[in-house]
Coordinates of C-alpha atoms and ligand atoms in Angstrom, one line a residue:
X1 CA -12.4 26.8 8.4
X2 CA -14.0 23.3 9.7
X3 CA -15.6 22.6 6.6
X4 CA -12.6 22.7 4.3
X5 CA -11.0 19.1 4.3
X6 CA -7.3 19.1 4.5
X7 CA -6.5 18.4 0.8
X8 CA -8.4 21.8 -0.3
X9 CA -6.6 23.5 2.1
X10 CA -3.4 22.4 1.1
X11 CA -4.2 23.1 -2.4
X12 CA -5.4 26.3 -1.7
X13 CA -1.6 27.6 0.2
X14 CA 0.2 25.8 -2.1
X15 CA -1.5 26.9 -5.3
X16 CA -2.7 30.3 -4.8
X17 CA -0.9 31.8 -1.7
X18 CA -3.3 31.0 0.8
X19 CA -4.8 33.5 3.2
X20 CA -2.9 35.0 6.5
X21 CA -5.3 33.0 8.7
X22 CA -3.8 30.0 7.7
X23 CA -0.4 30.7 9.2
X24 CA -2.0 29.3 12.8
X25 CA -3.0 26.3 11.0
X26 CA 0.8 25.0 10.2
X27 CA 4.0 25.0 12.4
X28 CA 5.8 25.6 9.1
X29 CA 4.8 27.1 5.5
X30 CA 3.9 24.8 3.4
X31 CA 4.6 27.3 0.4
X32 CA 8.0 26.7 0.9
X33 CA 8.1 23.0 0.3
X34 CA 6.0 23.4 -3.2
X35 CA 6.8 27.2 -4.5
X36 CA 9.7 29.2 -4.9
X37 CA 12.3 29.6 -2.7
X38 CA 15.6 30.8 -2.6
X39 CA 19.5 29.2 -4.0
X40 CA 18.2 26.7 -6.4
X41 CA 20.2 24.5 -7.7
X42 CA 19.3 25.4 -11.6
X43 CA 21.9 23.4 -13.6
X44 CA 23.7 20.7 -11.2
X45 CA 26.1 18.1 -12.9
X46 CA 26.1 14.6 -12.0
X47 CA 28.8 12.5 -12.9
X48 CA 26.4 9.2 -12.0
X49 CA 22.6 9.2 -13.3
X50 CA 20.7 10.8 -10.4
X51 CA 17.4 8.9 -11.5
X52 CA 18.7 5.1 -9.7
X53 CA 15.3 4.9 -7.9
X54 CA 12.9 5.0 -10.7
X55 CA 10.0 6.5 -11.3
X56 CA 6.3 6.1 -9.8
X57 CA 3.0 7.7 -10.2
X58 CA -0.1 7.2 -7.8
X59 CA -3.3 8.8 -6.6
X60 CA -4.9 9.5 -9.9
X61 CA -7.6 11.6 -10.3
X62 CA -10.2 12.2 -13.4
X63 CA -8.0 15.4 -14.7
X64 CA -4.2 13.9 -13.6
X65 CA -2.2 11.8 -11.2
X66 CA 1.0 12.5 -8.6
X67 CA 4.2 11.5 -10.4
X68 CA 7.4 10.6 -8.4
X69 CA 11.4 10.5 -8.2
X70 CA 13.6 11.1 -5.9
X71 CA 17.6 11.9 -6.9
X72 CA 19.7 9.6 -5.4
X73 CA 23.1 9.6 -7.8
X74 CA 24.2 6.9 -5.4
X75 CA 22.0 5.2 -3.5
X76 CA 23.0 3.8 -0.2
X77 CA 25.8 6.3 0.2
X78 CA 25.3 9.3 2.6
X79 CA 22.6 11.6 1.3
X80 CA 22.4 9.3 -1.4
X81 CA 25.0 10.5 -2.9
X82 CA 23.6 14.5 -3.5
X83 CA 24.7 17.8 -2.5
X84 CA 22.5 19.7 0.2
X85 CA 21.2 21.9 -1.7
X86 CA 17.4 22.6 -3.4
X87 CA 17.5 21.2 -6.8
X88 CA 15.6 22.0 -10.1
X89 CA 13.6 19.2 -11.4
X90 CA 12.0 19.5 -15.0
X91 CA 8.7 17.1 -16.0
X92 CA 7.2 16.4 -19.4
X93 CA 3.8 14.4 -19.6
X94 CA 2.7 13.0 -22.5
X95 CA 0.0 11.2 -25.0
X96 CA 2.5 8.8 -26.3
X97 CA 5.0 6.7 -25.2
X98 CA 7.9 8.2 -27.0
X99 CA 7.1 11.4 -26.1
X100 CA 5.9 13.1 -29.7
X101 CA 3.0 14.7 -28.0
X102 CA 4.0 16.4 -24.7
X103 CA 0.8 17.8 -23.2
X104 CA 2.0 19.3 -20.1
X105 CA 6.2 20.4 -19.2
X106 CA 6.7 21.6 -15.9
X107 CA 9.5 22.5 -12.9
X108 CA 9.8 21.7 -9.6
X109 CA 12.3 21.8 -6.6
X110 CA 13.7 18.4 -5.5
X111 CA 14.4 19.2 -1.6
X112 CA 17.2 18.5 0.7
X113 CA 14.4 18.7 3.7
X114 CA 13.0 15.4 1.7
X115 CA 15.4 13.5 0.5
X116 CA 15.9 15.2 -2.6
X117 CA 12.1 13.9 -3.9
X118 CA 9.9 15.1 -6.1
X119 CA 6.1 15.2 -6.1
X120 CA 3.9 16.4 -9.3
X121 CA 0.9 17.2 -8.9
X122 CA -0.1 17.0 -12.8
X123 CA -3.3 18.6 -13.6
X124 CA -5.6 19.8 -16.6
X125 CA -5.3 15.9 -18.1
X126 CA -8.3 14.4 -19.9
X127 CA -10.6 11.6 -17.7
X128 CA -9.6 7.4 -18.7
X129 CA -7.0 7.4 -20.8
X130 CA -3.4 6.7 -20.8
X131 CA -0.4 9.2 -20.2
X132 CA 3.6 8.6 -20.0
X133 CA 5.6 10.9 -18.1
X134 CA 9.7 11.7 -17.5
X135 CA 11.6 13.8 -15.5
X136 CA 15.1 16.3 -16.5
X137 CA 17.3 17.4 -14.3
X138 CA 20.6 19.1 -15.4
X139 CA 20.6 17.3 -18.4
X140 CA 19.8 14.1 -17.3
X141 CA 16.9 12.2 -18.0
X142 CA 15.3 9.4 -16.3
X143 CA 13.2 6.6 -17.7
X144 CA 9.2 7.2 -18.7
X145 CA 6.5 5.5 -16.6
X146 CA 2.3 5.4 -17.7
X147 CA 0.4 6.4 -15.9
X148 CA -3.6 6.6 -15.8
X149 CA -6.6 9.1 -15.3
X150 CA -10.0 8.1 -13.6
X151 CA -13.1 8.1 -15.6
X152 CA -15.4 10.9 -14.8
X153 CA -18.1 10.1 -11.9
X154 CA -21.1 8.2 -13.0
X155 CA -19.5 7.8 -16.6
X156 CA -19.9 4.3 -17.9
X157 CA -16.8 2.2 -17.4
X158 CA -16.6 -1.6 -18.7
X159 CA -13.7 -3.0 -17.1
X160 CA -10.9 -2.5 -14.9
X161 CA -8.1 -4.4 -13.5
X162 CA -5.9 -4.0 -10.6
X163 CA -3.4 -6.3 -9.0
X164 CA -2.9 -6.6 -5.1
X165 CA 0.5 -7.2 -3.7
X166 CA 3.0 -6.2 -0.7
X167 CA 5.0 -7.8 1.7
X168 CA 8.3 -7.8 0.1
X169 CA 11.3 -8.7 2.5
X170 CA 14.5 -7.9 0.0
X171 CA 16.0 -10.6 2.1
X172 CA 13.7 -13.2 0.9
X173 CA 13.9 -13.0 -2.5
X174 CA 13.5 -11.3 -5.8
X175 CA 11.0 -9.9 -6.9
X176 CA 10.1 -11.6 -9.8
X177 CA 6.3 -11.2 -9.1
X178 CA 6.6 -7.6 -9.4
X179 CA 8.0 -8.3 -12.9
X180 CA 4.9 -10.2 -13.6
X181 CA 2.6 -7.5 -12.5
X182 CA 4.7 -4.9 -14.7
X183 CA 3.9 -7.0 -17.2
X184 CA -0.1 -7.0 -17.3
X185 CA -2.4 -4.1 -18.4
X186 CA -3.6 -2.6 -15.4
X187 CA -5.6 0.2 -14.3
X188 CA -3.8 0.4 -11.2
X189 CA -1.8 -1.4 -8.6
X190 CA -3.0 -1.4 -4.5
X191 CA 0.1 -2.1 -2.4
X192 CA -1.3 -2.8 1.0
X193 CA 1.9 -2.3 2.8
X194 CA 5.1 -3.8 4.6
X195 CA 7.1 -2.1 1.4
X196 CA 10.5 -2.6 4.1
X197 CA 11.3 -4.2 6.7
X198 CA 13.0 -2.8 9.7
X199 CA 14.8 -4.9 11.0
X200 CA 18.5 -5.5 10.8
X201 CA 20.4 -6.9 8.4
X202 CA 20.5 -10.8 9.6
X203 CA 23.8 -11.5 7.6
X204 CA 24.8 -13.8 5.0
X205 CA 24.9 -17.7 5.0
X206 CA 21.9 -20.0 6.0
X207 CA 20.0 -19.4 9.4
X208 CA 17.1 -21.2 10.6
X209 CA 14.1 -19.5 9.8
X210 CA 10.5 -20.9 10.7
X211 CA 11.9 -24.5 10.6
X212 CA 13.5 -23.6 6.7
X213 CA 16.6 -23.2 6.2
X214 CA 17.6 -19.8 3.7
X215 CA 19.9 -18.3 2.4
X216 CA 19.6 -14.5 2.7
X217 CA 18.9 -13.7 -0.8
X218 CA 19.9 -10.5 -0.8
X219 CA 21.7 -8.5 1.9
X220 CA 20.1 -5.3 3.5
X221 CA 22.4 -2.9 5.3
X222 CA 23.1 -1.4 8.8
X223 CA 20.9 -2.3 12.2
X224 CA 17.5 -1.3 12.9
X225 CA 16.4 1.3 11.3
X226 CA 15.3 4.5 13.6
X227 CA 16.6 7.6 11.9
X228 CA 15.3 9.4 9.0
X229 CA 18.7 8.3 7.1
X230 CA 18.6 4.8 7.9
X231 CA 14.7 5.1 6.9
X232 CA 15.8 6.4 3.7
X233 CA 18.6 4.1 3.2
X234 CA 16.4 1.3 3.5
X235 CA 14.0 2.4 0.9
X236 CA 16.6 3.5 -1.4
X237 CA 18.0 -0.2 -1.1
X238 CA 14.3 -2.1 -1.7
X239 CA 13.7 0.6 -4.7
X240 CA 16.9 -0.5 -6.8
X241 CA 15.3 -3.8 -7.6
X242 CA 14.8 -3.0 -11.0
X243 CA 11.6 -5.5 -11.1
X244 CA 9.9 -3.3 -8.6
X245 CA 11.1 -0.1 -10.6
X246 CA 9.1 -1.8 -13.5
X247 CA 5.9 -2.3 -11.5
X248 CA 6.0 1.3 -10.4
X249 CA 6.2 3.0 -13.7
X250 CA 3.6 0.6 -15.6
X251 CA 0.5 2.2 -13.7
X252 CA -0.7 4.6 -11.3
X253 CA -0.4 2.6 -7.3
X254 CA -2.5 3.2 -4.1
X255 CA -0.1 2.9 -1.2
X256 CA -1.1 2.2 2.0
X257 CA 1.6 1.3 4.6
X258 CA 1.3 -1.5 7.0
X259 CA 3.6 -2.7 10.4
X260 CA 6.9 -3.0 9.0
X261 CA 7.5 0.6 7.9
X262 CA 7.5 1.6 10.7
X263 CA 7.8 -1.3 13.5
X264 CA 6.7 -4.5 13.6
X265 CA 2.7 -5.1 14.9
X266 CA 2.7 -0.9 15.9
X267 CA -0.6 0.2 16.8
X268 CA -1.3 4.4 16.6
X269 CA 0.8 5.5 19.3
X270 CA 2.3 2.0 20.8
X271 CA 5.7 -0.3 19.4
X272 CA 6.0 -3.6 19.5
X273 CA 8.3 -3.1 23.0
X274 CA 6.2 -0.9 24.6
X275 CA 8.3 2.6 24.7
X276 CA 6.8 5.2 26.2
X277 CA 4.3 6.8 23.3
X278 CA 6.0 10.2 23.1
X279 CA 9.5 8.1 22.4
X280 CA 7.6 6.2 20.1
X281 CA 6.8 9.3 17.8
X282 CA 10.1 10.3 17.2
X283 CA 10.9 7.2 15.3
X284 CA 6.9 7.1 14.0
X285 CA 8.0 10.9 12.7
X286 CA 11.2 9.6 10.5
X287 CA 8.6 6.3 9.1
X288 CA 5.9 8.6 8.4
X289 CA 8.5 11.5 6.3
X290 CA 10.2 8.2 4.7
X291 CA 7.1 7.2 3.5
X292 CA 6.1 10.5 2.6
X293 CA 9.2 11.1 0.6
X294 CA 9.6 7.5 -1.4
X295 CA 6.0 6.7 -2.4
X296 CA 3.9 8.6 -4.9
X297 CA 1.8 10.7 -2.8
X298 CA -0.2 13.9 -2.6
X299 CA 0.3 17.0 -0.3
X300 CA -2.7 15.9 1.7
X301 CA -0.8 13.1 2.9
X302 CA 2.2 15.2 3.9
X303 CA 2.8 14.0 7.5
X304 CA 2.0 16.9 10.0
X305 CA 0.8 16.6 14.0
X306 CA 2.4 12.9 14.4
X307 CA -0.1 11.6 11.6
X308 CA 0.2 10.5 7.7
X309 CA -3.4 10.8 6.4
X310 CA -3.7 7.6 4.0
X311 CA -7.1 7.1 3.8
X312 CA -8.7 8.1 1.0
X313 CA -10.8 7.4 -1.9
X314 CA -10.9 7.2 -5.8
X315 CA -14.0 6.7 -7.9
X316 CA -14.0 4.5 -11.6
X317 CA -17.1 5.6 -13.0
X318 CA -20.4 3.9 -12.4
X319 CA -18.2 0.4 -11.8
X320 CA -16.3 1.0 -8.6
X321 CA -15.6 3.2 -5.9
X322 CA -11.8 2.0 -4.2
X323 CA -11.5 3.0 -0.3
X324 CA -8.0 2.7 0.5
X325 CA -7.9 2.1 4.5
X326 CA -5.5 2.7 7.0
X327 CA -5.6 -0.3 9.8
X328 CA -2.5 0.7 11.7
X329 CA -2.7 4.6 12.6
X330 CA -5.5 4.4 14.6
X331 CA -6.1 1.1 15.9
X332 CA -6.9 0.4 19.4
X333 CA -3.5 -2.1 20.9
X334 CA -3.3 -5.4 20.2
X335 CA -5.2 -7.0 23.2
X336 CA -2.6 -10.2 23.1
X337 CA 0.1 -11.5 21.1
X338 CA 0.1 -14.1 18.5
X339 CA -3.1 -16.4 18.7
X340 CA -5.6 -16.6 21.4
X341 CA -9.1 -18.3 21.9
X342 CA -11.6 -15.4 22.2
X343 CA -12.8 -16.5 26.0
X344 CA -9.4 -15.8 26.7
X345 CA -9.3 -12.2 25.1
X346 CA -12.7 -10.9 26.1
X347 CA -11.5 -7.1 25.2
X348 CA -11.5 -8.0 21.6
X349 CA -15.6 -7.9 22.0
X350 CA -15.1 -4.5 23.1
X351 CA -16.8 -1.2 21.7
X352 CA -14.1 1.0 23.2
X353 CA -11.7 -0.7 20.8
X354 CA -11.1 0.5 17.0
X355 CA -9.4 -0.6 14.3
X356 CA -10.3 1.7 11.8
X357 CA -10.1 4.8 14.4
X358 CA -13.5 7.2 15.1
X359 CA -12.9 9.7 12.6
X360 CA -11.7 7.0 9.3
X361 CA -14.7 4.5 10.2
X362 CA -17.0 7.8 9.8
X363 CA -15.8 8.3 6.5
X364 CA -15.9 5.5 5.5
X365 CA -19.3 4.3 7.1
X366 CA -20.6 7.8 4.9
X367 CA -18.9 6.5 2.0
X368 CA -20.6 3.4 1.5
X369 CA -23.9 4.9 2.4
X370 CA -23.3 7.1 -0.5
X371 CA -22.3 4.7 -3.0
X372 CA -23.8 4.4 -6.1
X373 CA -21.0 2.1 -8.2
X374 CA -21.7 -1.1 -8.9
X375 CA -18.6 -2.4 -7.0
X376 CA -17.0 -1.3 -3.8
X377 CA -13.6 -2.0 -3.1
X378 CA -12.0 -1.7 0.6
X379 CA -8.4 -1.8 0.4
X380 CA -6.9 -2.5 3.1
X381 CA -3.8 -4.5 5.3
X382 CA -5.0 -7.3 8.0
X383 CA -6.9 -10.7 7.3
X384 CA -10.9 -9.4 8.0
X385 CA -12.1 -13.6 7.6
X386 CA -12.2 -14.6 10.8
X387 CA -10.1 -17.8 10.7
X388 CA -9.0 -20.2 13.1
X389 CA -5.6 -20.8 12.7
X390 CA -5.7 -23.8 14.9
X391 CA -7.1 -24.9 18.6
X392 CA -5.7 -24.6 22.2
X393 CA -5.9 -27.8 24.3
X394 CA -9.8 -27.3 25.2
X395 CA -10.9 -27.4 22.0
X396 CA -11.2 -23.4 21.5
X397 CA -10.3 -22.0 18.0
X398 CA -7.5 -19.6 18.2
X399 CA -7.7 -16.6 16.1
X400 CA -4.8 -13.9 15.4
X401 CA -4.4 -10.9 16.9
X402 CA -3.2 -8.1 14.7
X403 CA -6.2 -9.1 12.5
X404 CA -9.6 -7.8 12.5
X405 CA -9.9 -10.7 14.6
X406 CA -8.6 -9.0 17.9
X407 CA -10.9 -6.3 16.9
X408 CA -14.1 -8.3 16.7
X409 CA -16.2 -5.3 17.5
X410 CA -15.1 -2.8 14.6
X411 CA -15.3 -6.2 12.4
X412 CA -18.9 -6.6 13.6
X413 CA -19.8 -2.6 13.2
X414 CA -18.3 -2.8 9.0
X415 CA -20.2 -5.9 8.1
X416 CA -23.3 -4.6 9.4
X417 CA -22.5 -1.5 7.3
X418 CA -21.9 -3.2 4.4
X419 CA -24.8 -5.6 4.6
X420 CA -27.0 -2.6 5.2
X421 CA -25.4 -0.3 2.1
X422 CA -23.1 -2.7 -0.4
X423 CA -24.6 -6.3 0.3
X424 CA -23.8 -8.5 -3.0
X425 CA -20.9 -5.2 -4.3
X426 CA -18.4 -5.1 -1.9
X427 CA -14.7 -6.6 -1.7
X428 CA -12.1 -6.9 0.4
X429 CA -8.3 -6.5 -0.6
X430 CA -6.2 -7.5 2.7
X431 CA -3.0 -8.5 2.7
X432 CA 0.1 -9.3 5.8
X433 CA -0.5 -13.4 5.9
X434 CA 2.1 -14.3 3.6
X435 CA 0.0 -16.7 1.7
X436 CA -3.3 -16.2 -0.4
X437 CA -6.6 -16.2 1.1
X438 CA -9.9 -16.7 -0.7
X439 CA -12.7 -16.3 2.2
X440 CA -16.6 -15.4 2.1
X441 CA -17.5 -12.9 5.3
X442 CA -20.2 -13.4 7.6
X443 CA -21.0 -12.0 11.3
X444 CA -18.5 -14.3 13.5
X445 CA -18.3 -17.1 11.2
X446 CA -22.5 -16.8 11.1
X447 CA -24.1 -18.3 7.9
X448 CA -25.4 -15.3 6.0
X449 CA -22.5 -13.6 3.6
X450 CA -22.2 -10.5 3.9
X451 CA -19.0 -9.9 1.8
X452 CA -15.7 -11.6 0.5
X453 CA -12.3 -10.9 0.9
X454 CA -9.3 -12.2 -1.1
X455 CA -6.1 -11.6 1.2
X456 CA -3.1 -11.3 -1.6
X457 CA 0.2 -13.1 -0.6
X458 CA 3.6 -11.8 -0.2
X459 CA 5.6 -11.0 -2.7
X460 CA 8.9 -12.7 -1.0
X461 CA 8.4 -13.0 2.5
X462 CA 8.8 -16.0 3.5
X463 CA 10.7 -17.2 0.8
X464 CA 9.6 -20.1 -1.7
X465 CA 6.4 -21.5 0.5
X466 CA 5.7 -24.7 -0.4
X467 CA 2.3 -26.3 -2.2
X468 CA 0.9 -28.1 0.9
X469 CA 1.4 -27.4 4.2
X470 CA 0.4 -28.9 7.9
X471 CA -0.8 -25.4 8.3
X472 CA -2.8 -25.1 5.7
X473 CA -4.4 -28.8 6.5
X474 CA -5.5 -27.4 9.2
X475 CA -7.0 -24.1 8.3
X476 CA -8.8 -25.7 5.4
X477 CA -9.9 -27.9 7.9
X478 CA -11.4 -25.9 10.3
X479 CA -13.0 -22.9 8.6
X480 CA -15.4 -24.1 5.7
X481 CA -16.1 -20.5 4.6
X482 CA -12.3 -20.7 3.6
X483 CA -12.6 -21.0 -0.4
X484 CA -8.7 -21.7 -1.0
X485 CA -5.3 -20.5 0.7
X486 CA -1.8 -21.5 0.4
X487 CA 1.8 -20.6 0.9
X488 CA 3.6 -19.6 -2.3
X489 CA 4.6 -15.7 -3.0
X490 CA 2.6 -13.9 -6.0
X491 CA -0.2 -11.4 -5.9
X492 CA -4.1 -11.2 -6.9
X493 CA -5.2 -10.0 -10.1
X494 CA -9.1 -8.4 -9.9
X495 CA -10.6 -8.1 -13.1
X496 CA -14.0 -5.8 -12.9
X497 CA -17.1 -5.5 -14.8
X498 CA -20.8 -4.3 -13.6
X499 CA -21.4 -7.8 -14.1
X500 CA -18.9 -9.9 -12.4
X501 CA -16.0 -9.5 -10.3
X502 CA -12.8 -12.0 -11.0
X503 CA -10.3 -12.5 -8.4
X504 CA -7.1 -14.5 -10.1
X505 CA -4.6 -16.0 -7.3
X506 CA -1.0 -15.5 -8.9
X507 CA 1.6 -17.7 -7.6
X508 CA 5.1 -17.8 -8.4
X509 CA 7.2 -21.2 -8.5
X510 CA 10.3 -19.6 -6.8
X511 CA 11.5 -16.5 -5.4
X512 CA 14.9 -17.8 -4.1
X513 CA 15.9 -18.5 -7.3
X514 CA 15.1 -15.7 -10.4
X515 CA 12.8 -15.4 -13.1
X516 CA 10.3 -17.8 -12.2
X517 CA 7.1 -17.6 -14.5
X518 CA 3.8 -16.7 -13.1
X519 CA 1.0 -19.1 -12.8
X520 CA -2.5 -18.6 -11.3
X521 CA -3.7 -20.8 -8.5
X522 CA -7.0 -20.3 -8.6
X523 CA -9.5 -18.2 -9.8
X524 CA -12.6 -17.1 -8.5
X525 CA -15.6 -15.3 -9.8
X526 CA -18.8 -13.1 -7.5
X527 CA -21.9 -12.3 -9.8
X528 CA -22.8 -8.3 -8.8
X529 CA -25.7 -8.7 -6.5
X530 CA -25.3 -11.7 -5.0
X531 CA -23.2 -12.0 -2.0
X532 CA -20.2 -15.0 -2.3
X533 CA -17.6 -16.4 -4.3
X534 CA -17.5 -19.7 -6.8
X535 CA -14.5 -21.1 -8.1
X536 CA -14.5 -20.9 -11.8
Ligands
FE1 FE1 4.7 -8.8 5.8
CA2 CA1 2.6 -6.9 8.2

């Protein structure tokens, strides 16, 4: 049974029935979540539109993609507003936008075990080309979404273009970047993460915040979330932002979660206040199903054991293959807080210490050993440049450490495997900075480039930003292989072709205030083959 990967396994139980051997495998029966099961809801009324959440798709795959919902009549009341009881969910899939030519119609149960959500896995599609989809239930309908298929392996693919974003504190603004990135073409969208925030609602009226003073934009409710309905409550509130319900139904997304799903600065089995690891997992359990239930996932990353399996991969043709990376689930502690010269934090040099944990760096190690794209992309959450953000009173350069950073040994371990297997084709997609980050990669700041990485900024948190910093004086300062940062919200648009690769750095004016328009920063282009980025 070692040789089947989880995803096939899944596939197989829920699918086809699975064998008896399987039983062992599973402290429940996965049949029940995705097959039939008993006192279905078939024809429930709602007097309010069930479908306040939107609609998402994700994952895609050459023959289909996952679409999403969850019912949720009323959002941030208890249960959302739904009776506690299985629910029929019918799904249409079509070539067109209006819905002339439905190509696949299906059912499904929306769960009371999750939140009343619904995952599709639509199947039997044709490879690169565009698809809308819907959802019925008891007579009402919810909005369409596109969605996209991949191009068949090896196929030849011309371009592609994803955007990067995450880091969306409700409290900080709105989300008028999202609107912006609804608004492009894309092939898909990466969100790297901190898609909530935990903590409790700070109130209304001005506070001092990192020497600003704000004004909560937009209030979030309750304390700190810990329980699976608080978790839920707090997605349900981020996901009524009808800007971010735009973005999620213009193209397929790659989600990976980072810190603030969960806890701030977590690491694998370890808060931020040190609880005792098997306290920890209770609340890492209700994160992990939360997550599970409000993003557009697959089975395979059902969470099961005290683990969400996020890493994965997709493949565009003979032009990219994506690796979507998990930094957080498996990573060694943070060896310090905050900033720290590195003679201070000798563990970071460590080999015992992981970011990327054993078995994800295997997989991924194999993965770009057996890349044959043109481009690879690494998706991922934490800055990988290695920047001094400053220096102690000695003169040292102080780097972060949540960052790949604190992890100097993993960092040196993946740049030697991309230098051996994707020198000149491989980019990073980071995010968690708050402010854009344009950096060529070497071996601890050495003078070879191995890679680049364009970190995207938040799309609210920390508020407006501001065009020119002290901050960024400094960093620009004191790390030449820094191409361009700064502290405004936006995202990073990637246009791909076997010949070039263009990273765009979107900024918005203002998020305090609505409907700012988009503007790009600056752009930069890599040639394929040649390792480093030029302004263009
Ligand atoms: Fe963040
Ligand atoms: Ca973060």
């Amino acid at each position: 049974m070692k040789s089947i990967d989880r995803r096939t396994l899944l596939k197989a139980i829920a699918g086809l029935g699975g064998a008896g051997v399987i039983g062992s495998f599973f402290p429940f029966n996965v049949m029940a979540l995705t097959g039939e099961r008993r006192g279905i809801f078939e024809y429930p009324s709602f007097k309010i539109n069930p479908f306040q959440l939107g609609v998402a798709s994700g994952d895609p795959a050459t023959d289909g993609f996952v679409i999403w919902t969850r019912l949720a009549p009323e959002p941030l009341a208890e249960h959302a507003g739904m009776n506690m009881v299985p629910i029929r969910v019918s799904w249409d899939v079509a070539e067109d936008p209006n819905f002339k030519k439905i190509v696949l119609s299906g059912k499904t149960v929306a769960a009371p075990e999750l939140g009343h959500s619904v995952h599709v896995e639509v199947e039997g599609l044709k490879p690169n080309r565009e698809y809308w989809y819907r959802f019925n239930c008891g007579g009402e309908k919810s909005l369409y979404g596109r969605s996209k298929t991949l191009p068949l392996a090896g196929s030849s693919v011309d371009k592609i273009k994803f955007a990067v974003a995450g880091c969306q504190s409700i409290e900080h603004g709105y989300y008028t970047a999202w609107n912006h990135i609804a608004n492009e073409d894309l092939d898909f969208v990466f969100h790297y993460g901190d898609y909530i925030y935990e903590y409790k609602d700070h109130g209304i009226g001005p506070v001092p915040n990192r020497g600003q003073l704000w004004q909560e934009m937009r209030q979030t409710v309750g304390q700190e979330i810990y329980s699976i309905e608080d978790y839920r409550r707090r997605y349900a509130l981020y996901k009524l932002d009808i800007n971010l319900q735009r973005a999620h139904a213009a193209a397929p997304w790659f989600v990976s979660f980072d810190d603030h799903e969960i806890d701030n600065n977590w690491a694998s089995d370890t808060d931020q206040d040190g609880s005792p690891a098997h306290i920890f997992q209770f609340r890492k359990a209700m994160a992990f199903q939360a997550y599970y239930e409000n993003m557009p996932l697959r089975l395979s990353s059902l969470p099961m054991n005290n683990e969400i399996k996020l890493y994965r991969s997709a493949q565009y043709g003979n032009l990219l293959n994506a690796f979507i990376l998990d930094t957080r689930q498996y990573r060694s502690d943070q060896v310090a807080g905050g900033s720290k010269a590195l003679n201070k934090v000798k563990a970071t040099f460590s080999d015992k210490r992981t970011m990327l944990g054993e078995a994800q760096e295997k997989w991924l190690f194999k993965g770009l050993e057996n890349s044959d794209t043109k481009w690879n992309l690494l998706a991922q959450q934490v800055l990988i440049g290695h920047l001094s953000y400053g220096q102690d009173s000695a003169g040292q350069d102080l780097y972060g450490m949540d960052g790949w950073s604190g992890y100097l040994h993993s960092r040196r371990r993946l740049l030697n495997q991309i230098e051996k297997h994707g020198l000149g084709r491989t980019v990073i997609v980071s995010g968690d900075s708050h402010r854009h980050y344009a950096c060529d990669l070497m071996q601890d700041n050495d003078d070879k480039v191995i890679a680049s990485e364009f970190l995207a900024t938040s799309i609210t948190s920390g508020m407006d930003g501001s065009m020119q910093d002290d901050f960024t004086n400094t960093i620009n300062q004191l790390n030449p292989h820094l191409k361009a940062t700064v502290n405004k919200r936006g995202y990073t648009l990637c246009t791909v072709t076997p010949e070039y690769w263009q990273a765009d750095l979107k900024i918005v004016d203002k998020v305090m205030t609505p409907d700012s328009p988009i503007q790009t920063y600056r752009s930069f282009v890599l040639e394929q083959g040649k390792a480093g980025m030029k302004q263009v």
